[in-house]
XYZ file of C-alpha atoms in Angstrom:
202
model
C 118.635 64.985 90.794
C 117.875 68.593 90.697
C 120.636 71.185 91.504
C 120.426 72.149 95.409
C 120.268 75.930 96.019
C 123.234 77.682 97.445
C 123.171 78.810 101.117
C 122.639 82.257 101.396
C 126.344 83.474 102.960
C 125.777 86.617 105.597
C 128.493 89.572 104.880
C 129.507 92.052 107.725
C 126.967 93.781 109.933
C 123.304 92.499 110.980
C 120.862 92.655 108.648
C 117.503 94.407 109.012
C 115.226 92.281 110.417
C 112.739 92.587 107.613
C 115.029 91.762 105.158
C 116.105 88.609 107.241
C 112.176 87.078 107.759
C 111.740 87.608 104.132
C 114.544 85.519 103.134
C 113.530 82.795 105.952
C 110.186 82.685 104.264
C 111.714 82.534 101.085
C 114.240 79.502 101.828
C 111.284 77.917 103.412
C 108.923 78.423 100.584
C 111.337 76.497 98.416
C 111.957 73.927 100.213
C 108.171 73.197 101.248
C 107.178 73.087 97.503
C 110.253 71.385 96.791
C 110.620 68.553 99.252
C 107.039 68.891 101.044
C 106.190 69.230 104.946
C 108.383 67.319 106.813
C 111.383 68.864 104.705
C 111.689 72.221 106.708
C 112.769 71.879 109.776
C 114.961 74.989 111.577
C 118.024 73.952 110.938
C 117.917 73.400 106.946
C 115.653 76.735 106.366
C 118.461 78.470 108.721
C 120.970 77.310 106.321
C 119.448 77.949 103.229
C 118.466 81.293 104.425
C 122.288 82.243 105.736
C 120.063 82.812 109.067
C 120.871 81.580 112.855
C 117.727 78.753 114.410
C 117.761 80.864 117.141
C 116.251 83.479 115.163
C 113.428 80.940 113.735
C 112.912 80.184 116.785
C 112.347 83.316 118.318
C 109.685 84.057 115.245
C 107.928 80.886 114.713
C 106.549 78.436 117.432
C 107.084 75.102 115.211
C 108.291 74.544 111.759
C 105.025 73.938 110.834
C 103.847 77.137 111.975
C 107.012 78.376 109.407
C 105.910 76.146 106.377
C 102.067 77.891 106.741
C 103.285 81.630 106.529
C 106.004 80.945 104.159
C 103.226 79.056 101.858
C 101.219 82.251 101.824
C 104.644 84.391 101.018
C 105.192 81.887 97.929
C 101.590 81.695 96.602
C 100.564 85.298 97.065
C 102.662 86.650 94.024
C 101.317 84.102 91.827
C 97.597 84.048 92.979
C 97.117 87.962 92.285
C 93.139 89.344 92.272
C 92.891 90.911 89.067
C 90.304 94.064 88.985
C 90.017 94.753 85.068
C 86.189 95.922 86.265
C 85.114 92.330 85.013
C 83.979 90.530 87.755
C 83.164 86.946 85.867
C 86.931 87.474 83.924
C 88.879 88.209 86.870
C 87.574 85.367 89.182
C 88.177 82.871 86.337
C 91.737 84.028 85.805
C 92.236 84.197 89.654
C 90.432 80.394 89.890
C 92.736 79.385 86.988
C 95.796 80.445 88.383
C 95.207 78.598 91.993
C 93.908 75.338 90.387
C 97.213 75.352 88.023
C 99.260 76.072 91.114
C 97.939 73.196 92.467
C 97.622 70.707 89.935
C 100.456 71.570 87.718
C 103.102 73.466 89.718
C 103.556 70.956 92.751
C 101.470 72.972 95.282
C 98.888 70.585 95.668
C 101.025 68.013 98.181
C 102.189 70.879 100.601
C 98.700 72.087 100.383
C 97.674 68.522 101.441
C 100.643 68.415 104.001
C 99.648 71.522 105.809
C 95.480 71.115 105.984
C 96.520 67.474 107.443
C 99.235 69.125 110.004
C 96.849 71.841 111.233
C 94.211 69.194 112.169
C 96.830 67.350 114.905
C 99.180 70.690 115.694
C 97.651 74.138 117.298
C 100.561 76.005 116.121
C 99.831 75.545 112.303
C 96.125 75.264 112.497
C 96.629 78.963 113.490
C 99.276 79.945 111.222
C 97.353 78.728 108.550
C 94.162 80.318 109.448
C 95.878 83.531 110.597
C 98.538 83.602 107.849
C 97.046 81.906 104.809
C 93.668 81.150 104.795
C 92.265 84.799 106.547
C 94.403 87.090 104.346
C 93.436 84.827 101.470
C 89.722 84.746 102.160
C 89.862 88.840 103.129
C 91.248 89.741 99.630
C 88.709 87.241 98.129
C 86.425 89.625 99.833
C 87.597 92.972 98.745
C 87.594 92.202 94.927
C 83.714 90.968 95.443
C 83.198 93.818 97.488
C 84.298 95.781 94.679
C 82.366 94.392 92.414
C 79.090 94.782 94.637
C 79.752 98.710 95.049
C 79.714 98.487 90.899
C 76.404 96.375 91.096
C 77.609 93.486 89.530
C 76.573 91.494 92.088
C 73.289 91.911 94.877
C 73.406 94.593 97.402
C 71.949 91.810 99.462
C 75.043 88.601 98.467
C 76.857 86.898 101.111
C 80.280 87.633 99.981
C 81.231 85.175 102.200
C 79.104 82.178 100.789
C 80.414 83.143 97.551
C 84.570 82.689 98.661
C 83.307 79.051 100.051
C 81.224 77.865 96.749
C 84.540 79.124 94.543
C 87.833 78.321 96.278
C 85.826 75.373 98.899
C 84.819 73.482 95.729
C 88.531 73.513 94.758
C 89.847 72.264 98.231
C 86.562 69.724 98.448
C 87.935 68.480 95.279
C 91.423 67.861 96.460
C 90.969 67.186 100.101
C 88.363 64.995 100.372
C 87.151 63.412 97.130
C 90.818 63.144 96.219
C 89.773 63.602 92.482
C 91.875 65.165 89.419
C 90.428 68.409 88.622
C 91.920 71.051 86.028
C 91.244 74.923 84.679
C 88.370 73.730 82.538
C 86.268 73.293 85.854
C 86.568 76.962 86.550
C 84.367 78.632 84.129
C 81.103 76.237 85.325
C 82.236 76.761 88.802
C 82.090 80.561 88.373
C 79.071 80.932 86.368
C 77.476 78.250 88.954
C 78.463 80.501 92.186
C 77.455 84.078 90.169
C 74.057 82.613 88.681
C 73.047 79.803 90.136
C 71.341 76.904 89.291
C 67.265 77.648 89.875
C 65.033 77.336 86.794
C 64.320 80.917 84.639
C 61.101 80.705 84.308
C 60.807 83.402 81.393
């Protein structure tokens, strides 16, 4: 059985309010990715946390809605855009560190949890969209952008098109088809979504 985490223990005096969300997020990050969905509920992320429910409750409509933003706070650390000035590189390492995440560093049941939750619950479909996926998809954006302004891709691409060939084709994978997939997809998948797959003709 793995060691439980210590409550967090408050010490004199309120605590900025900043510093209190973070840890909320934090103790409810863990837990999701530890125990899955139906683990955080406002009372154990309050106690793990050193936090009142009152206060989750004041911040977050559902404990869903808590498990979607504190996924994003966990995963965005770890699922960095690098911008070495390599555009094929630093999608590939990006691609490689979100399929590992999933597939070898538990993320891929919460994942599964939350897309599932935010079909039946209004409060986490729009966490997730307004907290996860948007912020995810918008930084997607800016390192393509980048890369368009240095002409490594068309004046003319659908940055847009490109984020759902790249990270849709990982959550097709896991979603809906339900098959294993690894890092050694990545490569094809980005040299697919940059180049294509029409005939040369030379």
């Amino acid at each position: 059985m793995s060691e439980q985490p210590t409550p967090v223990r408050r010490g004199r005096g309120r605590r900025p309010a900043a510093e209190v969300r973070a840890g909320v997020l934090a103790a409810a990050g863990r837990i999701l990715l530890r125990d899955g969905l139906s683990a955080v509920t406002f009372e154990r992320v309050a106690k793990e946390a050193g936090s009142s429910k009152m206060t989750l409750y004041k911040w977050w409509p559902s404990p869903g809605a808590l498990a979607a933003e504190a996924y994003f706070a966990q995963s965005e650390p770890v699922l960095a855009f690098p911008n070495t000035g390599d555009l094929r590189a630093d999608l590939i390492t990006q691609l490689t560190a979100f399929v590992r995440w999933l597939a070898r560093e538990g993320a891929a049941q919460p994942v599964s949890e939350l897309v599932g939750a935010a079909q039946m619950d209004p409060t986490v479909a729009e966490a997730w969209a307004e907290r996860y996926a948007r912020p995810r998809r918008e930084l997607a954006r800016i390192r393509l952008r980048a890369a368009q302004e240095q002409g490594q891709l068309r004046e003319d691409a659908d940055l847009d098109v490109i984020v759902d060939q790249l990270w849709g084709a990982c959550y097709h994978r896991l979603l809906v088809l339900k098959v294993p997939f690894d890092e050694s997809l990545i490569p094809r998948l980005v040299d697919q979504a940059l180049y294509g797959a029409a005939r040369v003709d030379r």
